[in-house]
PDB file of C-alpha atoms and ligand atoms in Angstrom:
ATOM      1  CA  MET P   1      -1.380  16.229  -1.090  1.00  0.00           C
ATOM      2  CA  ALA P   2      -2.371  19.281   0.506  1.00  0.00           C
ATOM      3  CA  THR P   3       0.631  20.298   2.634  1.00  0.00           C
ATOM      4  CA  THR P   4       1.275  23.209   5.714  1.00  0.00           C
ATOM      5  CA  ALA P   5       3.533  26.215   4.598  1.00  0.00           C
ATOM      6  CA  ALA P   6       5.954  24.484   6.119  1.00  0.00           C
ATOM      7  CA  GLY P   7       5.583  20.845   3.840  1.00  0.00           C
ATOM      8  CA  ALA P   8       4.110  19.136   6.616  1.00  0.00           C
ATOM      9  CA  ARG P   9       1.340  17.065   5.109  1.00  0.00           C
ATOM     10  CA  VAL P  10      -1.968  17.357   6.055  1.00  0.00           C
ATOM     11  CA  VAL P  11      -4.502  14.073   7.321  1.00  0.00           C
ATOM     12  CA  ALA P  12      -8.219  14.486   8.116  1.00  0.00           C
ATOM     13  CA  LEU P  13      -9.019  12.118  10.930  1.00  0.00           C
ATOM     14  CA  ALA P  14     -12.868  11.805  12.020  1.00  0.00           C
ATOM     15  CA  SER P  15     -14.749   8.395  13.698  1.00  0.00           C
ATOM     16  CA  ASP P  16     -17.932   8.020  15.844  1.00  0.00           C
ATOM     17  CA  HIS P  17     -18.035   6.896  19.371  1.00  0.00           C
ATOM     18  CA  ALA P  18     -16.946   2.871  18.613  1.00  0.00           C
ATOM     19  CA  GLY P  19     -13.862   4.202  16.836  1.00  0.00           C
ATOM     20  CA  LEU P  20     -12.291   7.396  19.161  1.00  0.00           C
ATOM     21  CA  GLY P  21     -10.040   4.673  21.207  1.00  0.00           C
ATOM     22  CA  LEU P  22      -8.586   4.189  18.133  1.00  0.00           C
ATOM     23  CA  LYS P  23      -8.653   7.374  16.577  1.00  0.00           C
ATOM     24  CA  GLN P  24      -6.969   9.129  19.804  1.00  0.00           C
ATOM     25  CA  GLU P  25      -3.658   6.203  18.944  1.00  0.00           C
ATOM     26  CA  LEU P  26      -3.713   6.628  15.009  1.00  0.00           C
ATOM     27  CA  HIS P  27      -3.882  10.966  16.335  1.00  0.00           C
ATOM     28  CA  ASP P  28      -0.380   9.951  18.377  1.00  0.00           C
ATOM     29  CA  LEU P  29       0.972   8.666  16.077  1.00  0.00           C
ATOM     30  CA  LEU P  30       0.418  10.884  13.308  1.00  0.00           C
ATOM     31  CA  ARG P  31       1.461  13.141  14.966  1.00  0.00           C
ATOM     32  CA  GLY P  32       4.999  11.301  15.313  1.00  0.00           C
ATOM     33  CA  LEU P  33       5.402  11.019  11.745  1.00  0.00           C
ATOM     34  CA  ASP P  34       5.889  14.900  11.033  1.00  0.00           C
ATOM     35  CA  VAL P  35       2.023  14.905   9.736  1.00  0.00           C
ATOM     36  CA  GLU P  36      -0.345  17.450  10.979  1.00  0.00           C
ATOM     37  CA  VAL P  37      -3.636  16.164  11.740  1.00  0.00           C
ATOM     38  CA  LEU P  38      -7.053  18.035  11.014  1.00  0.00           C
ATOM     39  CA  ASP P  39      -9.274  16.333  13.614  1.00  0.00           C
ATOM     40  CA  LEU P  40     -13.040  16.610  12.621  1.00  0.00           C
ATOM     41  CA  GLY P  41     -14.053  14.592  16.239  1.00  0.00           C
ATOM     42  CA  THR P  42     -16.117  12.935  17.496  1.00  0.00           C
ATOM     43  CA  HIS P  43     -14.385  14.366  20.649  1.00  0.00           C
ATOM     44  CA  GLY P  44     -16.435  12.761  23.164  1.00  0.00           C
ATOM     45  CA  ALA P  45     -17.891   8.619  23.669  1.00  0.00           C
ATOM     46  CA  ASP P  46     -21.211  10.015  23.087  1.00  0.00           C
ATOM     47  CA  SER P  47     -22.803   7.442  20.923  1.00  0.00           C
ATOM     48  CA  VAL P  48     -23.022   9.798  17.594  1.00  0.00           C
ATOM     49  CA  ASP P  49     -23.808   8.876  14.344  1.00  0.00           C
ATOM     50  CA  TYR P  50     -20.910   7.839  11.730  1.00  0.00           C
ATOM     51  CA  PRO P  51     -22.015   9.353   8.259  1.00  0.00           C
ATOM     52  CA  ASP P  52     -21.682  13.141   9.985  1.00  0.00           C
ATOM     53  CA  TYR P  53     -17.909  12.082  10.457  1.00  0.00           C
ATOM     54  CA  GLY P  54     -17.557  10.401   7.055  1.00  0.00           C
ATOM     55  CA  HIS P  55     -19.106  13.438   5.371  1.00  0.00           C
ATOM     56  CA  ALA P  56     -17.340  15.857   7.250  1.00  0.00           C
ATOM     57  CA  VAL P  57     -13.727  14.041   6.511  1.00  0.00           C
ATOM     58  CA  ALA P  58     -14.930  13.298   2.830  1.00  0.00           C
ATOM     59  CA  GLN P  59     -15.361  17.075   2.599  1.00  0.00           C
ATOM     60  CA  ALA P  60     -12.175  18.437   3.799  1.00  0.00           C
ATOM     61  CA  VAL P  61     -10.509  15.490   1.562  1.00  0.00           C
ATOM     62  CA  GLY P  62     -12.702  16.566  -1.618  1.00  0.00           C
ATOM     63  CA  ALA P  63     -12.096  20.599  -0.794  1.00  0.00           C
ATOM     64  CA  GLY P  64      -8.107  19.593  -0.972  1.00  0.00           C
ATOM     65  CA  ARG P  65      -7.942  21.087   3.063  1.00  0.00           C
ATOM     66  CA  ALA P  66      -5.924  17.499   3.448  1.00  0.00           C
ATOM     67  CA  GLY P  67      -4.550  15.237   1.049  1.00  0.00           C
ATOM     68  CA  THR P  68      -5.774  11.893   3.019  1.00  0.00           C
ATOM     69  CA  GLY P  69      -8.246  10.933   4.889  1.00  0.00           C
ATOM     70  CA  VAL P  70      -8.640   8.525   8.329  1.00  0.00           C
ATOM     71  CA  VAL P  71     -11.845   7.465   8.932  1.00  0.00           C
ATOM     72  CA  VAL P  72     -12.745   5.067  12.565  1.00  0.00           C
ATOM     73  CA  CYS P  73     -15.706   3.295  13.080  1.00  0.00           C
ATOM     74  CA  GLY P  74     -17.215   0.051  14.514  1.00  0.00           C
ATOM     75  CA  THR P  75     -16.172  -2.023  11.133  1.00  0.00           C
ATOM     76  CA  GLY P  76     -15.182   0.679   8.976  1.00  0.00           C
ATOM     77  CA  ILE P  77     -17.758   0.171   6.581  1.00  0.00           C
ATOM     78  CA  GLY P  78     -20.335   2.583   7.569  1.00  0.00           C
ATOM     79  CA  ILE P  79     -17.732   5.486   7.748  1.00  0.00           C
ATOM     80  CA  ALA P  80     -16.729   4.220   4.647  1.00  0.00           C
ATOM     81  CA  MET P  81     -19.534   4.391   2.629  1.00  0.00           C
ATOM     82  CA  ALA P  82     -20.369   7.981   4.094  1.00  0.00           C
ATOM     83  CA  ALA P  83     -17.324   8.865   2.900  1.00  0.00           C
ATOM     84  CA  ASN P  84     -17.627   7.877  -0.628  1.00  0.00           C
ATOM     85  CA  ARG P  85     -20.864   9.395  -0.865  1.00  0.00           C
ATOM     86  CA  ASP P  86     -18.710  12.212  -2.152  1.00  0.00           C
ATOM     87  CA  PRO P  87     -17.174  11.716  -5.706  1.00  0.00           C
ATOM     88  CA  ARG P  88     -14.046  13.263  -5.318  1.00  0.00           C
ATOM     89  CA  VAL P  89     -13.542  10.236  -1.945  1.00  0.00           C
ATOM     90  CA  ARG P  90     -12.442   6.665  -3.046  1.00  0.00           C
ATOM     91  CA  ALA P  91     -11.928   5.354   0.419  1.00  0.00           C
ATOM     92  CA  ALA P  92     -11.151   2.108   1.206  1.00  0.00           C
ATOM     93  CA  VAL P  93     -11.742  -0.458   4.061  1.00  0.00           C
ATOM     94  CA  CYS P  94      -8.916  -2.180   4.835  1.00  0.00           C
ATOM     95  CA  HIS P  95      -7.947  -4.982   7.631  1.00  0.00           C
ATOM     96  CA  ASP P  96      -4.282  -5.748   7.158  1.00  0.00           C
ATOM     97  CA  VAL P  97      -1.020  -4.521   5.589  1.00  0.00           C
ATOM     98  CA  SER P  98      -1.741  -5.889   2.330  1.00  0.00           C
ATOM     99  CA  SER P  99      -5.003  -4.603   1.538  1.00  0.00           C
ATOM    100  CA  THR P 100      -3.878  -1.304   2.611  1.00  0.00           C
ATOM    101  CA  ARG P 101      -0.692  -1.339   0.274  1.00  0.00           C
ATOM    102  CA  LEU P 102      -3.410  -2.430  -2.968  1.00  0.00           C
ATOM    103  CA  ALA P 103      -5.644  -0.306  -1.692  1.00  0.00           C
ATOM    104  CA  ARG P 104      -2.868   2.720  -2.709  1.00  0.00           C
ATOM    105  CA  ALA P 105      -1.146   1.097  -5.306  1.00  0.00           C
ATOM    106  CA  HIS P 106      -3.770   0.033  -7.984  1.00  0.00           C
ATOM    107  CA  ASN P 107      -6.820   1.725  -6.176  1.00  0.00           C
ATOM    108  CA  ASP P 108      -5.250   5.343  -5.064  1.00  0.00           C
ATOM    109  CA  ALA P 109      -7.441   5.606  -2.340  1.00  0.00           C
ATOM    110  CA  ASN P 110      -6.942   8.755  -0.829  1.00  0.00           C
ATOM    111  CA  VAL P 111      -8.895   7.475   2.479  1.00  0.00           C
ATOM    112  CA  LEU P 112      -8.035   4.746   4.387  1.00  0.00           C
ATOM    113  CA  ALA P 113     -10.983   3.448   6.749  1.00  0.00           C
ATOM    114  CA  LEU P 114     -10.528   0.625   9.652  1.00  0.00           C
ATOM    115  CA  GLY P 115     -12.802  -0.599  12.038  1.00  0.00           C
ATOM    116  CA  ALA P 116     -11.020  -0.485  15.998  1.00  0.00           C
ATOM    117  CA  ARG P 117     -14.299  -4.087  16.697  1.00  0.00           C
ATOM    118  CA  ILE P 118     -12.042  -5.587  13.691  1.00  0.00           C
ATOM    119  CA  THR P 119      -8.516  -4.564  13.885  1.00  0.00           C
ATOM    120  CA  GLY P 120      -6.461  -4.155  16.619  1.00  0.00           C
ATOM    121  CA  PRO P 121      -4.139  -1.347  17.402  1.00  0.00           C
ATOM    122  CA  ASP P 122      -0.946  -2.772  16.179  1.00  0.00           C
ATOM    123  CA  VAL P 123      -2.149  -3.381  12.700  1.00  0.00           C
ATOM    124  CA  ALA P 124      -4.445  -0.692  12.351  1.00  0.00           C
ATOM    125  CA  ALA P 125      -0.863   1.664  13.338  1.00  0.00           C
ATOM    126  CA  ASP P 126       0.643  -0.637  10.409  1.00  0.00           C
ATOM    127  CA  CYS P 127      -1.434  -0.014   7.701  1.00  0.00           C
ATOM    128  CA  LEU P 128      -1.771   3.861   8.061  1.00  0.00           C
ATOM    129  CA  LYS P 129       1.973   4.423   7.882  1.00  0.00           C
ATOM    130  CA  THR P 130       1.750   1.807   4.214  1.00  0.00           C
ATOM    131  CA  PHE P 131      -1.069   3.913   3.347  1.00  0.00           C
ATOM    132  CA  LEU P 132       1.086   7.112   3.662  1.00  0.00           C
ATOM    133  CA  GLU P 133       4.688   5.225   2.440  1.00  0.00           C
ATOM    134  CA  THR P 134       2.663   3.493  -0.529  1.00  0.00           C
ATOM    135  CA  PRO P 135       2.136   5.310  -3.730  1.00  0.00           C
ATOM    136  CA  PHE P 136      -0.035   4.590  -6.849  1.00  0.00           C
ATOM    137  CA  ASP P 137       1.102   2.403  -9.427  1.00  0.00           C
ATOM    138  CA  GLY P 138      -0.730   4.628 -12.161  1.00  0.00           C
ATOM    139  CA  GLY P 139      -0.303   2.468 -15.705  1.00  0.00           C
ATOM    140  CA  ARG P 140      -3.366   0.507 -16.035  1.00  0.00           C
ATOM    141  CA  HIS P 141      -4.857   1.125 -12.958  1.00  0.00           C
ATOM    142  CA  ALA P 142      -4.375   4.469 -13.124  1.00  0.00           C
ATOM    143  CA  ARG P 143      -7.639   3.992 -16.375  1.00  0.00           C
ATOM    144  CA  ARG P 144      -9.481   2.192 -14.392  1.00  0.00           C
ATOM    145  CA  VAL P 145      -8.849   4.882 -11.672  1.00  0.00           C
ATOM    146  CA  ALA P 146      -9.879   7.051 -14.547  1.00  0.00           C
ATOM    147  CA  LYS P 147     -13.559   5.415 -14.728  1.00  0.00           C
ATOM    148  CA  LEU P 148     -14.643   5.747 -11.434  1.00  0.00           C
ATOM    149  CA  GLY P 149     -14.534   9.240 -11.545  1.00  0.00           C
ATOM    150  CA  GLN P 150     -15.720   9.710 -14.371  1.00  0.00           C
ATOM    151  CA  ARG P 151     -18.797   7.559 -13.700  1.00  0.00           C
ATOM    152  CA  ALA P 152     -19.108   9.539 -10.239  1.00  0.00           C
ATOM    153  CA  ALA P 153     -19.310  12.891 -12.283  1.00  0.00           C
ATOM    154  CA  GLU P 154     -21.993  11.374 -14.918  1.00  0.00           C
ATOM    155  CA  THR P 155     -24.355  10.567 -11.576  1.00  0.00           C
ATOM    156  CA  THR P 156     -23.718  14.130  -9.281  1.00  0.00           C
ATOM    157  CA  GLU P 157     -24.350  16.215 -13.023  1.00  0.00           C
ATOM    158  CA  GLY P 158     -26.708  18.355 -12.676  1.00  0.00           C
ATOM    159  CA  THR P 159     -26.423  18.372  -8.716  1.00  0.00           C
ATOM    160  CA  ASP P 160     -24.775  20.830  -6.231  1.00  0.00           C
ATOM    161  CA  ILE P 161     -22.644  17.857  -5.585  1.00  0.00           C
ATOM    162  CA  PRO P 162     -19.267  19.163  -6.678  1.00  0.00           C
TER     163      PRO P 162
HETATM  164  C1  RB5 X 201     -21.551   1.809  16.244  1.00  0.00           C
HETATM  165  O1  RB5 X 201     -21.896   0.804  16.494  1.00  0.00           O
HETATM  166  C2  RB5 X 201     -21.250   0.982  15.027  1.00  0.00           C
HETATM  167  O2  RB5 X 201     -22.943   0.386  14.314  1.00  0.00           O
HETATM  168  C3  RB5 X 201     -20.710   1.961  14.036  1.00  0.00           C
HETATM  169  O3  RB5 X 201     -19.553   1.860  14.572  1.00  0.00           O
HETATM  170  C4  RB5 X 201     -20.126   0.959  12.385  1.00  0.00           C
HETATM  171  O4  RB5 X 201     -19.519  -0.181  12.647  1.00  0.00           O
HETATM  172  C5  RB5 X 201     -20.716   1.168  11.048  1.00  0.00           C
HETATM  173  O5  RB5 X 201     -20.980   0.614  10.189  1.00  0.00           O
END
């Protein structure tokens, strides 16, 4: 995972307007966990488009500027769809600790997507901590995750998508 010169983990974080309040809570949580936060917006209450923020986090994770991404919109769905357009990203919409743990352990998810209108702040905080703490299990799951990457490579071949 990407780290700062001092060895701190780097997490890219973004939301649309619907996710702004939860994003701010998660930002505070991350800062207390020895994590450097790359906050890619949004920063105000004006209505914005979730794809712009999903793409920003995907770019940061895909390019290695952050090891992990966290995206928030109203449901987590739209911004996860946006992030998953990048073939280097495996974004998972999670609603509880169990789905979050399995997204890491089985799917090696590198972006956590949360819905601020769906998941309360305490559960979201637990999801985020679980996401950061849970390693990928590897083994048979590595073969499956490799197939995701292989398919992404096939579908982007000949395009300017990295
Ligand atoms: C914005 O109203 C809402 O559509 C958006 O935050 C998200 O839930 C889309 O998936």
